[in-house]
Coordinates of C-alpha atoms in Angstrom, one line a residue:
M1085 CA 0.0 0.0 0.0
K1086 CA 2.8 2.3 0.8
L1087 CA 4.4 1.7 -2.6
F1088 CA 1.1 2.6 -4.2
V1089 CA 0.9 5.9 -2.3
V1090 CA 4.4 6.8 -3.2
A1091 CA 3.9 5.9 -6.9
A1092 CA 0.7 8.0 -7.0
F1093 CA 2.4 11.0 -5.4
L1094 CA 5.2 10.8 -8.0
A1095 CA 2.7 10.6 -10.8
I1096 CA 0.8 13.7 -9.6
A1097 CA 4.1 15.6 -9.1
A1098 CA 5.2 14.8 -12.7
A1099 CA 1.8 15.7 -14.2
A1100 CA 1.5 19.1 -12.4
P1101 CA 2.3 22.2 -14.5
S1102 CA 5.6 23.8 -13.7
S1103 CA 6.2 27.4 -13.2
Y1104 CA 9.9 27.2 -14.2
K1105 CA 10.7 29.0 -17.4
P1106 CA 14.2 28.5 -18.7
E1107 CA 14.7 32.1 -19.9
Y1108 CA 18.4 32.8 -19.5
K1109 CA 19.7 36.2 -20.7
A1110 CA 23.4 36.6 -21.0
P1111 CA 24.7 39.6 -19.1
S1112 CA 26.0 42.5 -21.1
Y1113 CA 29.3 44.1 -20.2
P1114 CA 30.6 47.4 -21.5
E1115 CA 33.6 47.3 -23.9
P1116 CA 36.9 47.7 -22.0
S1117 CA 38.9 50.7 -22.8
Y1118 CA 42.7 50.4 -22.8
P1119 CA 45.0 53.4 -22.5
T1120 CA 47.0 54.1 -25.7
S1121 CA 50.7 53.3 -25.5
S1122 CA 53.2 56.1 -25.0
Y1123 CA 56.1 54.3 -26.8
S1124 CA 56.7 53.5 -30.4
A1125 CA 57.1 50.0 -31.9
P1126 CA 60.7 48.7 -31.7
S1127 CA 62.7 48.4 -34.9
Y1128 CA 65.4 45.8 -35.3
S1129 CA 68.4 45.9 -37.6
T1130 CA 69.2 42.8 -39.7
P1131 CA 72.1 40.9 -38.1
A1132 CA 75.2 40.5 -40.1
Y1133 CA 76.4 36.9 -40.2
P1134 CA 80.0 36.1 -41.1
T1135 CA 80.6 34.4 -44.5
A1136 CA 80.9 30.6 -44.3
A1137 CA 84.5 29.3 -44.2
Y1138 CA 83.6 26.4 -46.5
P1139 CA 82.5 26.4 -50.1
A1140 CA 78.9 25.7 -51.0
P1141 CA 78.2 22.1 -51.8
S1142 CA 78.3 21.2 -55.4
Y1143 CA 76.3 18.2 -56.6
N1144 CA 77.3 15.9 -59.4
K1145 CA 74.8 16.6 -62.2
D1146 CA 75.9 13.5 -64.1
N1147 CA 74.3 11.1 -61.6
K1148 CA 74.1 7.8 -63.3
Y1149 CA 71.6 6.5 -60.8
A1150 CA 69.0 9.3 -61.3
D1151 CA 67.0 7.4 -63.9
I1152 CA 66.7 4.2 -61.8
T1153 CA 63.1 3.8 -60.5
I1154 CA 61.2 1.1 -58.6
V1155 CA 59.0 -0.7 -61.2
S1156 CA 57.3 -3.2 -58.8
Q1157 CA 57.1 -3.7 -55.1
S1158 CA 55.0 -5.9 -52.8
D1159 CA 54.9 -6.4 -49.1
V1160 CA 52.6 -9.0 -47.5
R1161 CA 52.5 -9.4 -43.7
N1162 CA 50.4 -12.3 -42.3
L1163 CA 48.9 -12.7 -38.8
D1164 CA 50.9 -15.9 -38.2
G1165 CA 54.1 -13.9 -38.3
S1166 CA 55.1 -14.9 -41.8
S1167 CA 55.9 -12.2 -44.4
Q1168 CA 56.9 -11.9 -48.0
W1169 CA 58.3 -8.8 -49.8
S1170 CA 60.0 -8.1 -53.1
F1171 CA 60.9 -5.2 -55.3
A1172 CA 62.3 -4.7 -58.8
Q1173 CA 64.1 -1.7 -60.2
S1174 CA 64.3 -0.3 -63.7
D1175 CA 68.0 -1.4 -63.9
Y1176 CA 66.9 -5.1 -63.6
T1177 CA 67.9 -5.2 -59.9
T1178 CA 65.5 -7.5 -58.0
R1179 CA 65.2 -8.7 -54.4
E1180 CA 62.7 -11.0 -52.8
E1181 CA 62.6 -12.4 -49.3
S1182 CA 60.2 -14.5 -47.3
Q1183 CA 60.1 -15.1 -43.6
V1184 CA 58.3 -17.9 -41.6
Q1185 CA 58.2 -18.4 -37.8
K1186 CA 59.2 -21.9 -36.8
K1187 CA 59.7 -23.8 -33.6
M1188 CA 63.3 -24.9 -33.1
Q1189 CA 65.7 -25.9 -30.4
G1190 CA 67.6 -23.0 -28.9
V1191 CA 68.6 -21.3 -25.7
T1192 CA 65.9 -19.8 -23.5
Y1193 CA 66.2 -17.6 -20.4
D1194 CA 63.8 -17.4 -17.5
S1195 CA 63.0 -14.3 -15.5
Y1196 CA 66.1 -14.8 -13.3
G1197 CA 68.5 -15.1 -16.2
K1198 CA 68.9 -18.8 -15.9
Q1199 CA 69.8 -20.4 -19.2
S1200 CA 68.2 -23.5 -20.5
Y1201 CA 68.0 -25.4 -23.8
G1202 CA 64.6 -26.0 -25.2
E1203 CA 62.0 -25.2 -27.8
V1204 CA 62.0 -21.6 -29.0
L1205 CA 60.1 -19.7 -31.7
G1206 CA 62.5 -18.3 -34.3
N1207 CA 62.4 -16.9 -37.8
T1208 CA 63.6 -18.7 -40.9
N1209 CA 64.4 -16.5 -44.0
K1210 CA 64.8 -17.3 -47.6
G1211 CA 65.5 -14.9 -50.4
S1212 CA 67.4 -14.0 -53.5
S1213 CA 68.9 -10.9 -55.2
Y1214 CA 69.9 -10.2 -58.7
W1215 CA 71.9 -7.2 -59.9
V1216 CA 74.2 -6.1 -62.7
S1217 CA 77.6 -4.5 -61.7
P1218 CA 78.8 -1.3 -63.3
E1219 CA 81.2 -3.5 -65.4
G1220 CA 78.2 -5.4 -66.8
Q1221 CA 78.7 -8.6 -64.8
K1222 CA 75.5 -10.3 -63.7
F1223 CA 75.2 -11.5 -60.1
T1224 CA 72.6 -13.8 -58.5
L1225 CA 72.6 -14.5 -54.8
T1226 CA 70.3 -16.8 -53.0
W1227 CA 70.3 -17.5 -49.2
A1228 CA 68.6 -19.3 -46.4
A1229 CA 68.8 -18.5 -42.7
D1230 CA 67.5 -21.0 -40.3
E1231 CA 68.6 -23.1 -37.4
A1232 CA 71.7 -24.2 -39.5
G1233 CA 72.8 -20.6 -39.8
F1234 CA 73.1 -18.3 -42.8
Q1235 CA 73.8 -20.2 -46.0
P1236 CA 74.5 -17.9 -49.0
K1237 CA 74.8 -19.4 -52.5
G1238 CA 76.1 -17.7 -55.6
D1239 CA 78.5 -18.3 -58.5
H1240 CA 80.5 -15.2 -57.5
L1241 CA 81.1 -16.3 -53.9
P1242 CA 84.5 -17.8 -53.1
V1243 CA 84.6 -21.5 -52.4
A1244 CA 87.0 -23.1 -49.9
P1245 CA 89.6 -25.4 -51.5
V1246 CA 89.0 -29.1 -51.2
H1247 CA 92.0 -30.9 -49.7
E1248 CA 92.5 -34.5 -50.8
Y1249 CA 95.1 -36.1 -48.7
E1250 CA 95.3 -38.8 -46.1
L1251 CA 95.6 -38.0 -42.5
P1252 CA 98.8 -39.3 -40.9
V1253 CA 98.5 -42.3 -38.7
A1254 CA 100.1 -42.3 -35.3
P1255 CA 102.9 -44.9 -35.0
V1256 CA 102.0 -48.0 -32.9
H1257 CA 104.6 -48.7 -30.1
E1258 CA 104.9 -52.3 -29.1
Y1259 CA 106.7 -52.7 -25.8
E1260 CA 106.1 -54.4 -22.6
L1261 CA 104.7 -52.2 -19.8
P1262 CA 106.4 -52.4 -16.5
V1263 CA 104.7 -54.3 -13.7
A1264 CA 103.9 -52.4 -10.5
P1265 CA 105.6 -53.7 -7.4
V1266 CA 103.5 -55.6 -4.9
H1267 CA 102.5 -53.6 -2.0
I1268 CA 103.6 -54.9 1.3
P1269 CA 101.9 -53.3 4.3
F1270 CA 104.0 -51.9 7.2
N1271 CA 102.9 -51.3 10.7
G1272 CA 104.2 -47.8 10.9
K1273 CA 107.4 -48.8 12.8
G1274 CA 109.2 -50.1 9.8
Y1275 CA 108.2 -53.8 10.2
K1276 CA 106.4 -55.8 7.6
I1277 CA 103.1 -57.2 8.5
Y1278 CA 102.5 -60.8 7.4

């Protein structure tokens, strides 16, 4: 019953006409008057800087690389951490590279700096480059970088010489080893104990 009385009172209060009129008028203030200044505006002379002790830079206008432009470019990043990008220039230089995240065996560190050997997440990269030297020689370089390290391949890379020889064999000594003497215990006073 009390709830009904309170609800009825609130309904009557909400339905009653209000005498509140939101008529706000902003106050008007007179314009401020500031005294005129009694001094003139300052004038500054242009500072004289000393002449530079070095000559102005001169640029080589015969830049042989000015006409090289990028003719194609791509860059793909995936949510799984893999990526692939490449570009090609107007001088036939190209480069492409791909990266994949892979679980491999490696060194891990805990929050205290303790080192342990276990499974880690690492990147494996593969790629290739092609370019022409100023002398006109064509170079192609391919590489892979994974848990086996960085492995570049190219015809222009030096190759370690192959040694074809037999390893020397250590000589075999045939002699009779000396026999150790039999230990005879003593009692500490110089007498043998039998």
